Amino acid sequence: AQRVTQPEKLLSVFKGAPVELKCNYSYSGSPELFWYVQYSRQRLQLLLRHISRESIKGFTADLNKGETSFHLKKPFAQEEDSAMYYCALSGRFSGSRLTFGEGTQLTVNP
Amino acid sequence: GAVVSQHPSRVICKSGTSVKIECRSLDFQATTMFWYRQFPKQSLMLMATSNEGSKATYEQGVEKDKFLINHASLTLSTLTVTSAHPEDSSFYICSASGSGDGYTFGSGTRLTVV
């Protein structure tokens, strides 16, 4: 079974502070991990995926297979980062189902 | 980038009627499409997975006779909520894979059954 856990439903930080959104997973095999962001009244958008190793909008995430984690980090949060963030997991084969975590609502205060 | 169009964005229907939601991949062939349901302040729950030309695979607890999914072409999948009841009111989201960018999501459909 595949499962994604985001332990924090709400996270509040001040502008300029570092932010880390936690994500742990369970999967029997080699998963593909994603972070999606949903801004208010907008559709779900891909923020980053572990295989691309990109940094988008200053966010990075490293896959830690030993700890089965894929935490999302940003060194200096901005007010426009306030949104709902979802960690998600799929298998690596085409058409594999995508399983979401419960989501973390990030609020960046001025 | 890849685009998925979902229509309608909002629909209100009377209890007992059926509602059809369309999901189209605009610039790529979607080999697989997924339908999710999202309750307020909750995560996306996968309802079913559909591959073009074959029957959809439903998640446990999802009534296949109530939520009819058709994936007749590589660019179109439809979800029909049959004999809708107020408890079916929710936000329905489709997603498509096949673009090479992973999964692309539609903008969602807010269904209200009165």
XYZ file of N, CA, C and O in Angstrom, chain A residues 1-82:
328
model
N 0.847 -1.192 0.000
C 0.000 0.000 0.000
C 0.884 1.244 0.000
O 1.971 1.240 0.561
N 0.410 2.283 -0.652
C 1.172 3.513 -0.654
C 0.468 4.538 0.224
O -0.752 4.650 0.224
N 1.246 5.262 0.988
C 0.689 6.192 1.944
C 1.602 7.395 2.083
O 2.822 7.270 2.064
N 0.988 8.563 2.225
C 1.735 9.806 2.415
C 1.215 10.483 3.679
O 0.003 10.629 3.839
N 2.127 10.902 4.513
C 1.742 11.546 5.769
C 2.350 12.936 5.861
O 3.563 13.105 5.715
N 1.501 13.917 6.065
C 1.959 15.273 6.345
C 1.486 15.585 7.759
O 0.298 15.808 7.982
N 2.378 15.587 8.720
C 1.963 15.671 10.124
C 1.378 17.018 10.528
O 0.626 17.090 11.495
N 1.689 18.061 9.798
C 1.217 19.400 10.180
C 0.095 19.848 9.254
O 0.301 19.994 8.063
N -1.089 20.080 9.827
C -2.183 20.602 9.007
C -2.023 22.097 8.783
O -2.387 22.615 7.742
N -1.490 22.768 9.792
C -1.310 24.217 9.717
C 0.125 24.566 10.090
O 0.686 23.982 11.021
N 0.686 25.528 9.366
C 2.030 25.992 9.676
C 2.068 27.494 9.440
O 1.672 27.963 8.367
N 2.510 28.199 10.431
C 2.540 29.658 10.332
C 3.946 30.147 10.633
O 4.536 29.765 11.646
N 4.482 30.981 9.747
C 5.815 31.552 9.936
C 5.758 33.033 9.581
O 4.807 33.504 8.955
N 6.819 33.730 9.961
C 6.933 35.131 9.586
C 7.755 35.256 8.311
O 8.614 34.420 8.004
N 7.472 36.310 7.589
C 8.200 36.610 6.355
C 9.698 36.652 6.629
O 10.136 37.245 7.623
N 10.457 35.983 5.755
C 11.895 35.954 5.913
C 12.420 34.795 6.749
O 13.630 34.528 6.762
N 11.527 34.116 7.429
C 11.935 32.979 8.260
C 12.042 31.725 7.389
O 11.391 31.624 6.345
N 12.858 30.759 7.813
C 12.913 29.494 7.070
C 11.636 28.692 7.308
O 10.989 28.815 8.346
N 11.302 27.905 6.326
C 10.104 27.079 6.466
C 10.413 25.661 5.994
O 11.167 25.463 5.035
N 9.865 24.697 6.711
C 10.006 23.297 6.330
C 8.652 22.616 6.477
O 8.063 22.629 7.559
N 8.168 22.044 5.406
C 6.909 21.289 5.435
C 7.277 19.810 5.358
O 7.924 19.377 4.414
N 6.817 19.075 6.353
C 7.235 17.687 6.468
C 6.347 16.737 5.662
O 5.144 16.946 5.538
N 7.005 15.711 5.135
C 6.294 14.680 4.384
C 7.018 13.363 4.587
O 8.230 13.270 4.378
N 6.283 12.365 5.011
C 6.806 11.010 5.114
C 5.942 10.080 4.270
O 4.750 10.333 4.085
N 6.544 9.019 3.803
C 5.794 8.136 2.912
C 6.087 6.682 3.218
O 7.076 6.347 3.877
N 5.206 5.832 2.727
C 5.476 4.400 2.737
C 5.096 3.850 1.370
O 4.044 4.191 0.812
N 5.992 3.051 0.837
C 5.778 2.480 -0.496
C 6.727 1.320 -0.675
O 7.909 1.420 -0.373
N 6.213 0.216 -1.172
C 7.058 -0.959 -1.382
C 7.612 -0.919 -2.791
O 7.024 -1.446 -3.721
N 8.747 -0.272 -2.931
C 9.342 -0.122 -4.246
C 10.015 1.225 -4.333
O 10.296 1.875 -3.327
N 10.282 1.669 -5.557
C 10.897 2.976 -5.770
C 9.828 3.970 -6.179
O 9.337 3.923 -7.298
N 9.490 4.877 -5.293
C 8.413 5.817 -5.607
C 8.926 7.045 -6.348
O 10.121 7.321 -6.402
N 7.954 7.756 -6.871
C 8.231 9.090 -7.372
C 7.491 10.060 -6.454
O 6.312 9.854 -6.165
N 8.189 11.070 -5.970
C 7.605 11.998 -5.013
C 7.412 13.383 -5.630
O 8.232 13.830 -6.435
N 6.326 14.018 -5.230
C 5.965 15.332 -5.759
C 5.546 16.250 -4.617
O 5.081 15.802 -3.588
N 5.687 17.529 -4.872
C 5.023 18.541 -4.066
C 4.129 19.363 -4.983
O 4.584 19.858 -6.026
N 2.861 19.491 -4.576
C 1.907 20.321 -5.304
C 1.494 21.485 -4.408
O 1.447 21.369 -3.187
N 1.156 22.597 -5.047
C 0.707 23.769 -4.304
C -0.652 24.208 -4.856
O -0.906 24.121 -6.058
N -1.494 24.641 -3.947
C -2.823 25.133 -4.344
C -3.034 26.495 -3.702
O -3.255 26.583 -2.487
N -2.911 27.523 -4.520
C -3.179 28.866 -4.034
C -4.689 29.065 -3.960
O -5.452 28.353 -4.609
N -5.085 30.058 -3.192
C -6.508 30.282 -2.965
C -7.265 30.400 -4.284
O -6.913 31.199 -5.148
N -8.302 29.569 -4.432
C -9.192 29.602 -5.600
C -8.492 29.276 -6.918
O -8.961 29.667 -7.982
N -7.383 28.587 -6.852
C -6.696 28.192 -8.080
C -6.538 26.677 -8.130
O -6.722 25.986 -7.133
N -6.205 26.182 -9.298
C -6.046 24.749 -9.448
C -4.725 24.285 -8.844
O -3.828 25.077 -8.612
N -4.656 23.009 -8.642
C -3.454 22.384 -8.116
C -2.319 22.545 -9.139
O -2.504 22.295 -10.326
N -1.149 22.952 -8.653
C 0.000 23.139 -9.554
C 1.173 22.322 -9.039
O 1.399 22.248 -7.833
N 1.906 21.755 -9.955
C 3.110 21.040 -9.580
C 4.169 22.042 -9.134
O 4.475 22.995 -9.850
N 4.706 21.831 -7.950
C 5.772 22.691 -7.452
C 7.124 22.083 -7.820
O 7.960 22.743 -8.422
N 7.312 20.831 -7.438
C 8.520 20.145 -7.865
C 8.356 18.638 -7.691
O 7.461 18.165 -7.006
N 9.227 17.910 -8.389
C 9.244 16.463 -8.296
C 10.679 16.031 -8.057
O 11.604 16.686 -8.540
N 10.854 14.958 -7.329
C 12.191 14.639 -6.858
C 13.133 14.257 -7.995
O 14.326 14.500 -7.913
N 12.596 13.698 -9.070
C 13.495 13.240 -10.133
C 14.098 14.405 -10.919
O 15.141 14.255 -11.545
N 13.464 15.560 -10.875
C 13.980 16.685 -11.648
C 15.031 17.473 -10.877
O 15.805 18.221 -11.456
N 15.017 17.315 -9.553
C 16.009 17.968 -8.692
C 16.081 19.485 -8.932
O 17.143 20.076 -8.903
N 14.949 20.083 -9.208
C 14.926 21.523 -9.465
C 14.643 22.284 -8.179
O 14.202 21.717 -7.184
N 14.859 23.587 -8.248
C 14.442 24.477 -7.177
C 13.439 25.433 -7.797
O 13.767 26.184 -8.715
N 12.210 25.385 -7.334
C 11.141 26.208 -7.883
C 10.711 27.216 -6.830
O 10.396 26.847 -5.705
N 10.697 28.501 -7.218
C 10.285 29.568 -6.294
C 11.074 29.504 -4.991
O 10.566 29.866 -3.933
N 12.305 29.034 -5.061
C 13.147 28.979 -3.875
C 12.942 27.750 -3.013
O 13.631 27.567 -2.013
N 11.990 26.886 -3.388
C 11.732 25.663 -2.637
C 12.603 24.523 -3.136
O 12.860 24.404 -4.333
N 13.047 23.701 -2.217
C 13.757 22.477 -2.554
C 13.209 21.339 -1.710
O 12.597 21.567 -0.652
N 13.413 20.140 -2.189
C 13.014 18.957 -1.419
C 13.967 17.836 -1.779
O 14.244 17.610 -2.958
N 14.456 17.158 -0.769
C 15.359 16.034 -0.994
C 14.706 14.744 -0.535
O 14.153 14.672 0.567
N 14.812 13.760 -1.386
C 14.264 12.456 -1.039
C 15.256 11.725 -0.139
O 16.405 11.506 -0.522
N 14.819 11.368 1.044
C 15.636 10.620 1.989
C 15.040 9.225 2.110
O 14.052 9.026 2.823
N 15.646 8.290 1.414
C 15.080 6.938 1.391
C 15.210 6.254 2.742
O 14.358 5.437 3.114
N 16.264 6.574 3.480
C 16.449 5.952 4.781
C 15.346 6.347 5.756
O 14.837 5.520 6.509
N 14.983 7.612 5.726
C 13.933 8.101 6.621
C 12.574 8.110 5.926
O 11.587 8.556 6.537
N 12.524 7.681 4.682
C 11.295 7.742 3.862
C 10.630 9.102 4.014
O 9.447 9.216 4.374
N 11.397 10.130 3.733
C 10.873 11.489 3.851
C 11.171 12.293 2.595
O 12.086 11.971 1.817
N 10.387 13.328 2.406
C 10.538 14.227 1.261
C 10.083 15.616 1.719
O 9.128 16.182 1.237
N 10.816 16.156 2.670
C 10.423 17.430 3.258
C 10.694 18.590 2.303
O 11.718 18.628 1.625
N 9.791 19.558 2.328
C 9.900 20.736 1.464
C 10.479 21.890 2.275
O 10.009 22.165 3.374
N 11.478 22.560 1.704
C 12.154 23.609 2.466
C 12.314 24.874 1.639
O 12.434 24.817 0.407
N 12.315 25.979 2.361
C 12.632 27.267 1.744
C 13.333 28.105 2.810
O 12.843 28.223 3.927
N 14.494 28.681 2.478
C 15.258 29.380 3.514
C 14.611 30.690 3.981
O 14.737 31.056 5.146
N 13.909 31.385 3.069
C 13.318 32.671 3.435
C 11.886 32.740 2.881
O 11.693 32.973 1.691
N 10.926 32.540 3.727
C 9.532 32.517 3.270
C 9.045 33.904 2.868
O 9.443 34.916 3.467
N 8.184 33.933 1.863
C 7.563 35.169 1.389
C 6.050 35.090 1.594
O 5.479 33.994 1.637
N 5.411 36.244 1.695
C 3.964 36.255 1.926
C 3.221 35.535 0.815
O 2.209 34.874 1.073
N 3.724 35.627 -0.419
C 3.043 34.981 -1.533
C 3.176 33.453 -1.513
O 2.570 32.767 -2.345
N 3.960 32.938 -0.577
C 4.060 31.485 -0.430
C 2.876 30.914 0.341
O 2.721 29.688 0.428
N 2.060 31.768 0.908
C 0.897 31.289 1.660
C -0.024 30.503 0.732
O -0.502 31.036 -0.278
